[in-house]
């Protein structure tokens, strides 16, 4: 028999699941440890802090360095509360912003002092990186606008009263009669002008592709939960590989091959428990994130806007993990090799997928991270859960996962030996 004998495969699967359920340590490792990781990392990265007490660093390029007006602006920002200015060279700031090393930069233009003193409008430029926290950028923009408005009003009032003093000095003694009413009228005029024609304005800029998107604070659990789900789902590949190795070690495969069971049925039966275990892990982790973690004080995560896409991505990740388990069993010759590949490579790949699928590309590591399935799995789930994308939008991340799955399965079947 060469075809897939479904009843025979089910019997092999049932036997492996019974063995798994008897191993409490494995069950603890598969279901409890992921939750502990999520709670620990969620508490570390998602702990609630008082935003009023958190200082936001503002990189500043001062092209009018040394001027009294630019220093007054920097002092006003530092004294405003919540902002700490750090001076950068223009070229260095642009390079760091492009790389994502800093999230935003404020540029004070050249001739700032001279233009402001001459009553010419001046524009400060605030440029945000694509991955800048939108809430912090909004708070920064409001603070800058507030400081700019205050300085504009102060400058215009000083200029107004200086003009009045010049007029007073130029008038004959019997005409120096600027009354309080006239001074009040002049002040009111400058107040109105500062609101409609401010001398100092702030121009905020985001990357063009983000202008039409609604930016929100990212809930750390929206990254950690799918990230650890992917990590531990792929770790079940070790369970598959070790189960197959044990069958080889005790000679079960030879006995099974002597029975009326096809090789396809045997392998199908050995791989199916990994699918079932991974599916149970996924349901437990996402269920805990939605229903249990909020009880512990964590923010509830969103499961995205396309449930079908979420289910499909999870199933493809499970298939990829199962195929990887077959590949490991095919190329590993000893129990130590299986354990070494799983404990070192899969853990390293898992954390690399969590870290690098979320942030801006890093030239030296970008090629490496895109060469592992964990990266694409995390990228797809991040697009679904954090950015609210649908199936069509995450398809570019799904296709590489399918490619990895096909490659793992093809090489695993090619190299697999039942002896």
Coordinates of C-alpha atoms in Angstrom, one line a residue:
X1 CA 0.0 0.0 0.0
X2 CA 1.4 3.3 -1.0
X3 CA -1.5 5.7 -0.5
X4 CA -2.5 7.4 2.7
X5 CA -4.5 5.0 4.8
X6 CA -6.5 7.5 7.0
X7 CA -7.7 5.0 9.7
X8 CA -4.2 3.7 10.1
X9 CA -2.8 7.2 10.4
X10 CA -5.5 8.1 13.0
X11 CA -4.4 5.1 15.0
X12 CA -0.8 6.2 15.0
X13 CA -1.9 9.8 15.9
X14 CA -4.1 8.5 18.8
X15 CA -1.2 6.5 20.2
X16 CA 1.1 9.5 20.2
X17 CA -1.4 11.8 21.8
X18 CA -2.0 9.3 24.6
X19 CA 1.7 9.2 25.2
X20 CA 1.9 13.0 25.2
X21 CA -1.0 13.4 27.7
X22 CA 0.8 11.1 30.1
X23 CA 3.9 13.4 30.1
X24 CA 3.0 16.2 32.5
X25 CA 6.3 17.9 32.1
X26 CA 5.8 18.2 28.3
X27 CA 2.3 19.6 28.8
X28 CA 3.7 22.1 31.3
X29 CA 6.4 23.1 28.8
X30 CA 3.9 23.4 25.9
X31 CA 1.1 25.3 27.6
X32 CA 2.2 26.9 31.0
X33 CA 5.7 28.1 30.1
X34 CA 4.4 30.3 27.1
X35 CA 1.9 32.0 29.4
X36 CA 4.7 32.6 32.0
X37 CA 6.9 34.2 29.3
X38 CA 4.0 36.4 28.1
X39 CA 3.2 37.6 31.6
X40 CA 6.9 38.2 32.5
X41 CA 7.7 40.1 29.2
X42 CA 4.4 41.9 29.2
X43 CA 5.1 43.2 32.7
X44 CA 8.6 44.3 31.7
X45 CA 7.7 46.0 28.4
X46 CA 4.0 46.8 28.9
X47 CA 4.0 48.0 32.5
X48 CA 1.8 51.0 33.0
X49 CA 3.6 54.2 33.8
X50 CA 2.5 57.7 34.4
X51 CA 3.0 59.5 31.1
X52 CA 3.2 62.9 32.9
X53 CA 6.3 61.7 34.7
X54 CA 8.0 60.3 31.6
X55 CA 10.4 62.6 29.9
X56 CA 10.4 62.5 26.1
X57 CA 13.8 63.1 24.6
X58 CA 13.7 65.5 21.7
X59 CA 16.7 65.5 19.3
X60 CA 17.3 69.0 18.1
X61 CA 19.4 70.4 15.2
X62 CA 20.2 74.0 15.9
X63 CA 21.3 75.7 12.7
X64 CA 21.3 79.0 14.5
X65 CA 23.6 77.9 17.4
X66 CA 24.9 80.5 19.7
X67 CA 22.0 82.9 19.1
X68 CA 20.0 84.2 22.1
X69 CA 16.6 83.5 20.6
X70 CA 17.4 79.8 19.8
X71 CA 18.7 79.3 23.3
X72 CA 15.6 80.9 24.7
X73 CA 13.5 78.4 22.7
X74 CA 15.6 75.4 24.0
X75 CA 15.2 76.7 27.6
X76 CA 11.5 77.1 27.1
X77 CA 11.1 73.5 25.9
X78 CA 13.2 72.1 28.7
X79 CA 11.3 74.1 31.3
X80 CA 7.9 73.2 29.8
X81 CA 8.0 69.8 31.4
X82 CA 8.0 66.4 29.8
X83 CA 10.6 67.3 27.1
X84 CA 14.4 66.9 27.3
X85 CA 16.3 68.5 24.4
X86 CA 19.4 66.8 23.0
X87 CA 21.5 68.7 20.4
X88 CA 22.7 66.8 17.3
X89 CA 24.7 67.7 14.2
X90 CA 22.5 68.0 11.2
X91 CA 24.0 65.2 9.1
X92 CA 24.3 62.9 12.0
X93 CA 20.6 63.5 13.0
X94 CA 19.4 62.8 9.4
X95 CA 21.4 59.5 9.3
X96 CA 20.1 58.4 12.7
X97 CA 16.6 59.3 11.7
X98 CA 16.8 57.3 8.5
X99 CA 18.2 54.3 10.4
X100 CA 15.5 54.5 13.0
X101 CA 18.0 55.2 15.8
X102 CA 16.0 58.3 16.8
X103 CA 12.3 58.6 16.3
X104 CA 12.0 62.4 15.6
X105 CA 14.1 65.5 15.2
X106 CA 13.4 69.2 15.5
X107 CA 15.3 71.6 13.3
X108 CA 15.8 75.3 14.3
X109 CA 16.5 77.1 11.0
X110 CA 19.5 79.3 10.3
X111 CA 19.0 83.0 10.8
X112 CA 16.3 82.1 13.4
X113 CA 17.3 85.0 15.7
X114 CA 17.6 87.6 12.9
X115 CA 14.3 86.7 11.3
X116 CA 12.4 86.6 14.5
X117 CA 13.9 89.9 15.6
X118 CA 13.0 91.5 12.3
X119 CA 9.4 90.3 12.5
X120 CA 9.7 87.8 9.7
X121 CA 7.8 84.5 10.1
X122 CA 9.9 81.5 11.2
X123 CA 9.0 77.8 10.8
X124 CA 10.4 75.1 13.0
X125 CA 10.5 71.7 11.3
X126 CA 9.6 68.5 13.3
X127 CA 10.2 65.3 11.3
X128 CA 9.0 61.9 12.6
X129 CA 10.3 58.5 11.7
X130 CA 7.8 55.9 10.3
X131 CA 8.0 53.9 13.6
X132 CA 7.7 56.8 16.0
X133 CA 5.1 56.5 18.7
X134 CA 2.2 58.5 17.5
X135 CA 1.0 59.5 21.0
X136 CA 4.5 60.8 21.9
X137 CA 4.8 62.6 18.6
X138 CA 1.4 64.3 19.2
X139 CA 2.4 65.3 22.7
X140 CA 5.6 66.7 21.3
X141 CA 3.9 68.6 18.6
X142 CA 1.4 70.1 21.0
X143 CA 4.2 71.1 23.4
X144 CA 6.2 72.7 20.6
X145 CA 3.1 74.6 19.3
X146 CA 2.4 75.9 22.8
X147 CA 5.9 77.1 23.3
X148 CA 6.0 78.6 19.9
X149 CA 2.7 80.4 20.4
X150 CA 4.0 81.9 23.7
X151 CA 7.3 83.0 22.2
X152 CA 5.5 84.5 19.2
X153 CA 3.2 86.5 21.5
X154 CA 6.1 87.7 23.7
X155 CA 8.1 88.8 20.6
X156 CA 5.2 90.6 19.0
X157 CA 4.3 92.4 22.3
X158 CA 7.8 93.5 22.9
X159 CA 8.0 94.8 19.3
X160 CA 4.7 96.5 19.7
X161 CA 5.7 98.4 22.9
X162 CA 9.1 99.1 21.4
X163 CA 7.3 100.7 18.5
X164 CA 5.2 102.7 20.9
X165 CA 8.3 103.9 22.7
X166 CA 9.9 105.0 19.4
X167 CA 6.8 106.9 18.5
X168 CA 6.7 108.5 21.9
X169 CA 10.4 109.5 21.7
X170 CA 9.8 111.0 18.2
X171 CA 6.8 113.1 19.3
X172 CA 7.0 116.6 20.7
X173 CA 6.7 116.9 24.5
X174 CA 3.1 118.1 24.3
X175 CA 2.2 115.1 22.1
X176 CA 3.7 112.4 24.3
X177 CA 0.3 111.3 25.6
X178 CA 0.2 107.5 25.0
X179 CA -2.6 106.7 27.4
X180 CA -3.3 103.3 29.0
X181 CA -6.2 102.9 26.7
X182 CA -3.9 103.1 23.7
X183 CA -1.4 100.7 25.2
X184 CA -4.2 98.3 25.9
X185 CA -5.5 98.6 22.3
X186 CA -2.1 97.9 20.9
X187 CA -1.7 94.8 23.2
X188 CA -5.1 93.5 22.1
X189 CA -4.1 94.0 18.5
X190 CA -0.9 92.0 19.0
X191 CA -2.8 89.2 20.8
X192 CA -5.1 88.8 17.8
X193 CA -2.2 88.9 15.4
X194 CA -0.3 86.2 17.3
X195 CA -3.2 83.8 16.8
X196 CA -3.7 84.4 13.1
X197 CA -0.2 85.3 12.0
X198 CA 2.3 83.8 14.5
X199 CA 5.9 84.8 14.0
X200 CA 7.0 81.3 15.1
X201 CA 5.2 78.2 13.7
X202 CA 5.9 74.4 13.8
X203 CA 5.7 72.3 10.7
X204 CA 5.3 68.5 11.5
X205 CA 6.2 65.9 8.9
X206 CA 5.5 62.2 8.8
X207 CA 6.5 59.7 6.0
X208 CA 4.0 60.0 3.1
X209 CA 2.7 56.5 3.4
X210 CA 1.6 57.1 6.9
X211 CA -0.4 60.3 6.4
X212 CA -3.6 58.5 5.6
X213 CA -3.3 55.8 8.3
X214 CA -4.6 56.0 11.8
X215 CA -1.7 55.7 14.2
X216 CA -2.2 54.2 17.6
X217 CA -0.1 53.2 20.5
X218 CA 0.9 49.6 20.1
X219 CA -0.1 47.3 22.9
X220 CA 3.1 45.3 23.7
X221 CA 1.0 42.2 24.2
X222 CA -0.2 42.5 20.6
X223 CA 3.4 41.7 19.6
X224 CA 4.4 39.4 22.5
X225 CA 1.4 37.0 22.3
X226 CA 1.7 36.1 18.6
X227 CA 5.5 36.2 18.9
X228 CA 5.6 33.7 21.7
X229 CA 2.8 31.7 20.0
X230 CA 5.1 31.4 16.9
X231 CA 8.1 30.5 19.1
X232 CA 6.5 27.7 21.0
X233 CA 4.6 26.4 18.0
X234 CA 7.9 25.9 16.2
X235 CA 9.3 24.3 19.3
X236 CA 6.8 21.5 18.9
X237 CA 8.9 20.5 15.9
X238 CA 11.3 19.1 18.5
X239 CA 8.5 17.0 19.8
X240 CA 7.7 15.6 16.4
X241 CA 11.4 14.9 15.6
X242 CA 12.0 13.3 19.0
X243 CA 8.8 11.1 18.6
X244 CA 10.0 9.9 15.2
X245 CA 13.5 9.2 16.6
X246 CA 12.1 7.2 19.5
X247 CA 10.1 5.1 17.0
X248 CA 13.3 4.4 15.1
X249 CA 15.3 3.7 18.3
X250 CA 12.9 1.0 19.6
X251 CA 12.3 -0.4 16.1
X252 CA 8.6 0.5 15.9
X253 CA 8.9 1.6 12.3
X254 CA 10.1 -1.8 11.2
X255 CA 7.1 -3.5 12.9
X256 CA 4.7 -0.9 11.5
X257 CA 6.1 -1.5 8.0
X258 CA 5.5 -5.2 8.4
X259 CA 1.8 -4.4 9.0
X260 CA -0.6 -3.3 6.3
X261 CA 0.2 0.4 6.8
X262 CA 1.7 2.6 4.2
X263 CA 4.8 4.8 4.9
X264 CA 2.6 7.8 4.1
X265 CA 0.1 6.8 6.8
X266 CA 2.9 6.3 9.4
X267 CA 4.4 9.7 8.7
X268 CA 1.0 11.3 8.5
X269 CA 0.1 9.8 11.9
X270 CA 3.4 11.0 13.4
X271 CA 3.1 14.5 12.1
X272 CA -0.6 15.1 13.0
X273 CA -0.1 15.3 16.8
X274 CA 2.2 18.3 16.2
X275 CA -0.6 20.0 14.4
X276 CA -3.1 19.2 17.1
X277 CA -0.7 20.3 19.9
X278 CA 0.2 23.5 18.1
X279 CA -3.5 24.3 17.5
X280 CA -4.2 23.8 21.1
X281 CA -1.3 26.0 22.1
X282 CA -2.6 28.8 19.8
X283 CA -6.1 28.6 21.2
X284 CA -4.9 28.6 24.8
X285 CA -2.4 31.6 24.2
X286 CA -4.8 33.8 22.3
X287 CA -7.7 32.9 24.6
X288 CA -5.6 33.7 27.7
X289 CA -4.6 37.0 26.1
X290 CA -8.2 38.0 25.5
X291 CA -9.9 36.7 28.6
X292 CA -7.3 36.0 31.4
X293 CA -4.6 38.6 31.1
X294 CA -7.0 41.6 31.3
X295 CA -8.0 40.2 34.7
X296 CA -4.4 40.4 35.8
X297 CA -4.2 44.1 34.8
X298 CA -2.9 43.8 31.3
X299 CA -4.5 45.5 28.3
X300 CA -6.8 43.3 26.2
X301 CA -5.3 42.6 22.8
X302 CA -7.2 42.8 19.5
X303 CA -7.5 39.8 17.3
X304 CA -7.6 42.0 14.2
X305 CA -10.3 42.7 11.6
X306 CA -10.1 39.5 9.6
X307 CA -10.7 36.3 11.7
X308 CA -10.4 34.1 8.6
X309 CA -7.0 35.4 7.8
X310 CA -5.9 34.9 11.4
X311 CA -7.0 31.3 11.4
X312 CA -5.3 30.7 8.0
X313 CA -2.0 32.2 9.1
X314 CA -2.0 30.1 12.3
X315 CA -2.7 26.9 10.3
X316 CA 0.1 27.7 7.8
X317 CA 2.5 28.3 10.7
X318 CA 1.5 24.9 12.2
X319 CA 2.1 23.2 8.9
X320 CA 5.5 24.8 8.6
X321 CA 6.4 23.7 12.1
X322 CA 5.3 20.2 11.4
X323 CA 7.3 20.0 8.2
X324 CA 10.3 21.4 10.1
X325 CA 9.9 18.6 12.6
X326 CA 10.0 16.0 9.8
X327 CA 13.1 17.7 8.4
X328 CA 14.9 17.7 11.7
X329 CA 14.1 14.0 12.2
X330 CA 15.4 13.2 8.7
X331 CA 18.8 14.9 9.1
X332 CA 19.5 14.4 12.8
X333 CA 21.2 11.1 13.7
X334 CA 21.2 11.2 17.4
X335 CA 18.9 12.4 20.3
X336 CA 21.6 15.0 21.1
X337 CA 21.5 16.5 17.6
X338 CA 17.7 16.8 17.7
X339 CA 17.8 18.5 21.1
X340 CA 20.7 20.8 20.1
X341 CA 19.0 22.0 17.0
X342 CA 15.7 22.6 18.8
X343 CA 17.1 24.2 21.9
X344 CA 19.6 26.5 20.2
X345 CA 18.4 27.2 16.7
X346 CA 14.6 27.3 17.3
X347 CA 14.9 29.5 20.4
X348 CA 17.3 31.8 18.6
X349 CA 15.0 32.0 15.5
X350 CA 12.0 32.5 17.7
X351 CA 13.4 35.6 19.5
X352 CA 14.9 36.9 16.3
X353 CA 11.4 36.7 14.7
X354 CA 9.8 38.6 17.6
X355 CA 12.5 41.4 17.6
X356 CA 13.2 42.0 14.0
X357 CA 9.7 41.6 12.5
X358 CA 8.5 44.6 14.4
X359 CA 11.2 47.3 13.9
X360 CA 12.9 49.0 11.0
X361 CA 15.2 46.9 8.8
X362 CA 18.8 46.5 10.0
X363 CA 21.0 46.1 7.0
X364 CA 23.4 43.6 8.4
X365 CA 20.6 41.4 9.9
X366 CA 17.8 41.9 7.4
X367 CA 18.9 39.1 5.1
X368 CA 19.4 36.7 7.9
X369 CA 16.0 37.4 9.6
X370 CA 14.1 37.1 6.3
X371 CA 15.8 33.7 5.7
X372 CA 13.9 32.1 8.7
X373 CA 10.2 31.3 8.8
X374 CA 9.7 32.8 12.2
X375 CA 10.2 36.3 10.7
X376 CA 7.4 35.9 8.2
X377 CA 5.0 34.3 10.7
X378 CA 5.6 37.2 13.1
X379 CA 5.3 39.8 10.3
X380 CA 2.0 38.3 9.2
X381 CA 0.5 38.2 12.7
X382 CA 1.7 41.8 13.4
X383 CA 0.0 43.0 10.3
X384 CA -3.2 41.3 11.3
X385 CA -3.3 42.1 15.0
X386 CA -1.6 45.5 15.2
X387 CA -2.2 47.1 11.9
X388 CA -5.6 45.6 11.2
X389 CA -4.7 44.3 7.7
X390 CA -6.8 41.7 5.9
X391 CA -5.9 38.5 4.1
X392 CA -4.9 40.2 0.8
X393 CA -2.5 42.6 2.6
X394 CA -0.7 39.8 4.5
X395 CA -0.4 37.6 1.5
X396 CA 3.2 38.7 0.8
X397 CA 4.1 37.3 4.3
X398 CA 2.1 34.1 3.8
X399 CA 3.8 33.1 0.5
X400 CA 7.3 32.8 2.0
X401 CA 5.8 30.6 4.8
X402 CA 4.2 28.3 2.3
X403 CA 7.6 28.2 0.5
X404 CA 9.4 27.2 3.7
X405 CA 6.7 24.5 4.4
X406 CA 7.1 23.0 0.9
X407 CA 10.9 23.0 1.2
X408 CA 11.0 21.5 4.7
X409 CA 8.5 18.8 3.6
X410 CA 10.2 18.0 0.3
X411 CA 13.7 17.7 1.9
X412 CA 12.4 15.8 4.9
X413 CA 10.7 13.2 2.8
X414 CA 13.7 12.9 0.5
X415 CA 16.1 12.4 3.3
X416 CA 13.9 10.4 5.6
X417 CA 14.9 6.8 6.5
X418 CA 12.7 4.4 8.4
X419 CA 15.6 2.4 9.7

